[in-house]
Amino acid sequence: MIFLSVNINGIDMLNTYRMALKDRHCVQPPVPKTLYMDIPGADGSIDLSTANAGRIVFERRTITLNFGCGKPMDKWPSLFSEILQKFHGQEGKIIFDDDPGYYYQGRMTVSDYERARTLGTFTITVDADPYKYELLSGDEDWLWDPFNLDTGVIREYKDVVIDGSKELIIPGTEKWIIPDIVVSADMTVSFEGKEYELKAGENKIYDIVIKEGENVLTFSGNGTVTVRYRGAIL
């Protein structure tokens, strides 16, 4: 039998504790935030779900991790205390071994602890963000191991040399994100027909929103640029 494992805050639950996930369907879809306005005297209603954000937004999602394993009876009290210390009430970064290129994040709660002699079970519930995030950001070193050749995107936006003018194309994902832009010297950036000034150091331009699809940033000046962008999908 092949057991499914999960990595929580850098701890591989199967390798570290010999605790396997009992269920493979741990992550449920987030609920869309919908808003409808009734129009008296008219059929149906007006859908205002995208009126505020310009896109559909989502509630937080629930991740339910059911664990089980066998341990000597006298080891369970101290082991479960360790589990509570490491996970209960803590913020979690969750990576499944069958989806290693992404992580979920959210607040964790440990519950439903049961033990029948040497066999013990418990549940970690994660109140998670609606999106799963790419494991690597554009300013981090790229790794082969978690990369998916079919769906992965290589993001290399660290210390890009600008000598006059240079286009940087960022493939955006479902989650709209305002990136941090770090430049070594004052320069400008153009995005969607508008030009913005960048000061040496870290900049956040709230009109520069990386959306799903191709996003083109054109930098003008001399120096280096780092764009801190991490894609996220449902």
CSV table of C-alpha atoms in Angstrom, one decimal:
chain,number,residue,atom,x,y,z
A,1,MET,CA,0.0,0.0,0.0
A,2,ILE,CA,1.2,3.5,-0.9
A,3,PHE,CA,0.5,6.0,1.9
A,4,LEU,CA,-0.1,9.7,1.2
A,5,SER,CA,2.0,12.0,3.2
A,6,VAL,CA,1.9,15.7,3.9
A,7,ASN,CA,4.6,18.2,5.0
A,8,ILE,CA,3.5,20.7,7.7
A,9,ASN,CA,5.8,23.6,8.4
A,10,GLY,CA,8.8,21.5,7.2
A,11,ILE,CA,7.8,18.3,9.0
A,12,ASP,CA,7.1,15.3,6.9
A,13,MET,CA,4.4,13.6,8.9
A,14,LEU,CA,5.0,10.1,7.5
A,15,ASN,CA,8.8,10.2,7.7
A,16,THR,CA,9.0,11.9,11.1
A,17,TYR,CA,6.1,10.4,13.0
A,18,ARG,CA,5.1,7.4,10.7
A,19,MET,CA,1.6,9.1,10.6
A,20,ALA,CA,-0.2,8.5,7.3
A,21,LEU,CA,-3.2,10.4,6.0
A,22,LYS,CA,-6.3,8.3,6.1
A,23,ASP,CA,-8.0,10.2,3.3
A,24,ARG,CA,-6.8,11.6,0.0
A,25,HIS,CA,-9.5,14.1,-0.5
A,26,CYS,CA,-8.4,16.5,2.2
A,27,VAL,CA,-8.9,19.9,0.4
A,28,GLN,CA,-12.4,21.1,-0.4
A,29,PRO,CA,-13.1,24.0,-2.9
A,30,PRO,CA,-13.6,27.5,-1.5
A,31,VAL,CA,-17.1,28.9,-1.6
A,32,PRO,CA,-17.5,31.9,-4.0
A,33,LYS,CA,-18.7,35.1,-2.4
A,34,THR,CA,-21.8,35.9,-4.3
A,35,LEU,CA,-24.1,39.0,-4.0
A,36,TYR,CA,-27.5,39.3,-5.7
A,37,MET,CA,-29.8,42.3,-5.6
A,38,ASP,CA,-33.5,41.8,-5.9
A,39,ILE,CA,-35.3,44.1,-8.3
A,40,PRO,CA,-39.0,44.6,-7.3
A,41,GLY,CA,-41.4,43.9,-10.1
A,42,ALA,CA,-38.7,42.2,-12.3
A,43,ASP,CA,-37.8,38.7,-12.9
A,44,GLY,CA,-34.8,37.3,-11.1
A,45,SER,CA,-32.1,39.6,-9.6
A,46,ILE,CA,-28.9,41.5,-10.5
A,47,ASP,CA,-25.6,39.6,-10.0
A,48,LEU,CA,-23.2,42.0,-8.2
A,49,SER,CA,-20.7,39.3,-7.3
A,50,THR,CA,-17.9,41.0,-9.2
A,51,ALA,CA,-18.9,44.6,-8.7
A,52,ASN,CA,-16.4,45.5,-6.0
A,53,ALA,CA,-13.3,43.6,-6.9
A,54,GLY,CA,-13.8,43.3,-10.6
A,55,ARG,CA,-13.6,39.5,-10.2
A,56,ILE,CA,-15.1,36.7,-8.2
A,57,VAL,CA,-13.6,36.4,-4.7
A,58,PHE,CA,-13.8,33.4,-2.4
A,59,GLU,CA,-14.4,32.4,1.3
A,60,ARG,CA,-11.6,30.7,3.1
A,61,ARG,CA,-11.4,26.9,2.6
A,62,THR,CA,-11.2,24.0,5.0
A,63,ILE,CA,-8.5,21.4,4.9
A,64,THR,CA,-9.1,18.3,7.0
A,65,LEU,CA,-6.1,16.0,7.7
A,66,ASN,CA,-7.1,12.7,9.4
A,67,PHE,CA,-4.0,10.9,10.7
A,68,GLY,CA,-3.6,7.4,12.2
A,69,CYS,CA,-0.7,5.3,13.3
A,70,GLY,CA,0.4,2.7,15.8
A,71,LYS,CA,2.7,3.5,18.7
A,72,PRO,CA,3.6,1.9,22.0
A,73,MET,CA,1.0,2.7,24.6
A,74,ASP,CA,3.4,4.5,26.9
A,75,LYS,CA,4.6,6.8,24.0
A,76,TRP,CA,1.2,8.3,23.1
A,77,PRO,CA,0.7,10.8,25.9
A,78,SER,CA,4.1,12.6,25.2
A,79,LEU,CA,3.7,12.2,21.5
A,80,PHE,CA,0.3,13.8,21.4
A,81,SER,CA,1.5,16.7,23.6
A,82,GLU,CA,4.2,17.2,21.0
A,83,ILE,CA,1.7,17.3,18.2
A,84,LEU,CA,-0.4,19.9,20.1
A,85,GLN,CA,2.7,22.0,20.8
A,86,LYS,CA,3.8,22.0,17.1
A,87,PHE,CA,0.4,22.4,15.4
A,88,HIS,CA,-2.5,23.3,17.6
A,89,GLY,CA,-3.4,27.0,17.1
A,90,GLN,CA,-0.3,27.5,14.9
A,91,GLU,CA,-0.1,29.0,11.4
A,92,GLY,CA,0.6,26.1,9.0
A,93,LYS,CA,2.3,25.8,5.6
A,94,ILE,CA,0.8,22.6,4.1
A,95,ILE,CA,2.5,20.7,1.1
A,96,PHE,CA,1.0,17.4,-0.1
A,97,ASP,CA,3.5,14.9,-1.6
A,98,ASP,CA,1.3,14.5,-4.7
A,99,ASP,CA,1.2,18.3,-5.4
A,100,PRO,CA,4.7,19.4,-4.3
A,101,GLY,CA,4.8,22.6,-6.4
A,102,TYR,CA,2.2,24.4,-4.3
A,103,TYR,CA,1.4,25.0,-0.6
A,104,TYR,CA,-1.7,26.0,1.4
A,105,GLN,CA,-1.5,28.2,4.4
A,106,GLY,CA,-3.9,28.8,7.3
A,107,ARG,CA,-4.5,28.4,11.1
A,108,MET,CA,-4.5,24.8,12.4
A,109,THR,CA,-6.6,23.1,15.0
A,110,VAL,CA,-6.0,19.6,16.4
A,111,SER,CA,-9.1,17.6,17.4
A,112,ASP,CA,-10.8,14.2,17.6
A,113,TYR,CA,-8.0,12.4,19.4
A,114,GLU,CA,-8.8,8.8,20.0
A,115,ARG,CA,-6.7,5.8,21.0
A,116,ALA,CA,-7.4,2.1,21.2
A,117,ARG,CA,-4.4,0.6,22.9
A,118,THR,CA,-1.5,1.2,20.4
A,119,LEU,CA,-3.5,2.6,17.6
A,120,GLY,CA,-4.2,6.4,17.7
A,121,THR,CA,-6.0,8.8,15.4
A,122,PHE,CA,-6.4,12.6,15.4
A,123,THR,CA,-7.4,15.3,13.0
A,124,ILE,CA,-5.7,18.6,12.0
A,125,THR,CA,-8.2,21.1,10.5
A,126,VAL,CA,-6.8,24.0,8.6
A,127,ASP,CA,-8.8,27.2,8.2
A,128,ALA,CA,-6.9,28.1,5.0
A,129,ASP,CA,-6.6,30.8,2.4
A,130,PRO,CA,-8.8,30.1,-0.7
A,131,TYR,CA,-5.8,29.8,-3.0
A,132,LYS,CA,-2.8,27.5,-3.1
A,133,TYR,CA,0.5,29.3,-3.6
A,134,GLU,CA,3.4,28.4,-5.9
A,135,LEU,CA,6.2,27.0,-3.8
A,136,LEU,CA,8.7,29.4,-5.2
A,137,SER,CA,8.5,33.1,-5.6
A,138,GLY,CA,10.0,35.0,-8.5
A,139,ASP,CA,12.9,36.2,-6.3
A,140,GLU,CA,13.8,32.7,-5.0
A,141,ASP,CA,16.2,30.2,-6.5
A,142,TRP,CA,14.4,27.8,-8.9
A,143,LEU,CA,14.4,24.1,-8.0
A,144,TRP,CA,14.0,21.0,-10.2
A,145,ASP,CA,12.5,18.6,-7.6
A,146,PRO,CA,9.1,20.2,-7.1
A,147,PHE,CA,8.7,21.5,-10.6
A,148,ASN,CA,5.9,20.2,-12.8
A,149,LEU,CA,7.0,20.0,-16.4
A,150,ASP,CA,3.3,20.2,-17.6
A,151,THR,CA,1.9,23.0,-15.5
A,152,GLY,CA,4.9,24.7,-13.8
A,153,VAL,CA,6.1,28.2,-14.6
A,154,ILE,CA,9.8,29.1,-14.2
A,155,ARG,CA,9.9,32.5,-12.5
A,156,GLU,CA,13.3,34.2,-12.6
A,157,TYR,CA,12.7,37.8,-11.6
A,158,LYS,CA,15.7,38.3,-9.3
A,159,ASP,CA,18.5,40.8,-10.0
A,160,VAL,CA,17.4,41.4,-13.6
A,161,VAL,CA,19.9,43.8,-15.3
A,162,ILE,CA,18.4,47.0,-16.7
A,163,ASP,CA,20.6,48.8,-19.2
A,164,GLY,CA,18.4,51.4,-20.8
A,165,SER,CA,15.1,49.6,-21.3
A,166,LYS,CA,13.9,46.0,-20.7
A,167,GLU,CA,10.6,44.2,-20.8
A,168,LEU,CA,9.8,41.7,-18.1
A,169,ILE,CA,6.8,39.4,-18.9
A,170,ILE,CA,5.1,37.9,-15.9
A,171,PRO,CA,2.5,35.1,-16.5
A,172,GLY,CA,-0.2,35.9,-13.9
A,173,THR,CA,-2.4,33.4,-12.1
A,174,GLU,CA,-6.0,33.5,-10.8
A,175,LYS,CA,-5.2,35.4,-7.7
A,176,TRP,CA,-4.6,39.1,-8.4
A,177,ILE,CA,-1.4,40.2,-6.7
A,178,ILE,CA,0.4,43.6,-6.2
A,179,PRO,CA,4.1,42.7,-6.4
A,180,ASP,CA,7.0,44.2,-4.5
A,181,ILE,CA,9.5,45.7,-6.9
A,182,VAL,CA,13.1,46.2,-5.6
A,183,VAL,CA,15.5,48.3,-7.6
A,184,SER,CA,19.1,49.1,-7.1
A,185,ALA,CA,18.7,52.7,-8.4
A,186,ASP,CA,16.0,55.1,-9.3
A,187,MET,CA,14.2,54.2,-12.6
A,188,THR,CA,10.7,54.0,-14.1
A,189,VAL,CA,8.4,51.2,-15.0
A,190,SER,CA,5.5,51.2,-17.5
A,191,PHE,CA,2.5,49.0,-17.1
A,192,GLU,CA,-0.7,49.0,-19.1
A,193,GLY,CA,0.1,52.3,-20.8
A,194,LYS,CA,1.1,54.3,-17.6
A,195,GLU,CA,4.6,55.1,-16.3
A,196,TYR,CA,5.5,55.0,-12.6
A,197,GLU,CA,8.6,56.2,-10.8
A,198,LEU,CA,10.6,53.7,-8.7
A,199,LYS,CA,13.0,54.8,-6.0
A,200,ALA,CA,16.1,52.8,-5.0
A,201,GLY,CA,14.9,50.1,-2.6
A,202,GLU,CA,11.6,48.4,-2.2
A,203,ASN,CA,8.5,49.8,-4.0
A,204,LYS,CA,4.8,48.8,-4.1
A,205,ILE,CA,2.8,50.5,-6.8
A,206,TYR,CA,-0.9,49.8,-6.1
A,207,ASP,CA,-1.9,50.4,-9.7
A,208,ILE,CA,0.4,47.5,-10.8
A,209,VAL,CA,-1.7,44.4,-10.3
A,210,ILE,CA,-0.6,41.1,-11.7
A,211,LYS,CA,-3.7,39.5,-13.1
A,212,GLU,CA,-4.4,36.2,-14.9
A,213,GLY,CA,-2.7,36.1,-18.3
A,214,GLU,CA,0.4,37.9,-19.6
A,215,ASN,CA,1.6,41.0,-17.7
A,216,VAL,CA,4.3,43.2,-19.3
A,217,LEU,CA,6.4,45.5,-17.2
A,218,THR,CA,8.8,47.8,-19.1
A,219,PHE,CA,11.7,49.1,-16.9
A,220,SER,CA,13.8,52.1,-18.0
A,221,GLY,CA,17.0,53.1,-16.4
A,222,ASN,CA,20.2,51.5,-15.2
A,223,GLY,CA,20.6,49.0,-12.4
A,224,THR,CA,19.0,45.8,-11.3
A,225,VAL,CA,15.3,44.9,-10.7
A,226,THR,CA,13.8,42.1,-8.5
A,227,VAL,CA,10.1,41.5,-8.6
A,228,ARG,CA,8.7,39.6,-5.7
A,229,TYR,CA,5.7,37.8,-7.1
A,230,ARG,CA,4.3,34.4,-6.2
A,231,GLY,CA,1.4,33.0,-8.2
A,232,ALA,CA,-1.6,31.3,-6.7
A,233,ILE,CA,-4.4,29.2,-8.1
A,234,LEU,CA,-7.5,27.4,-6.7
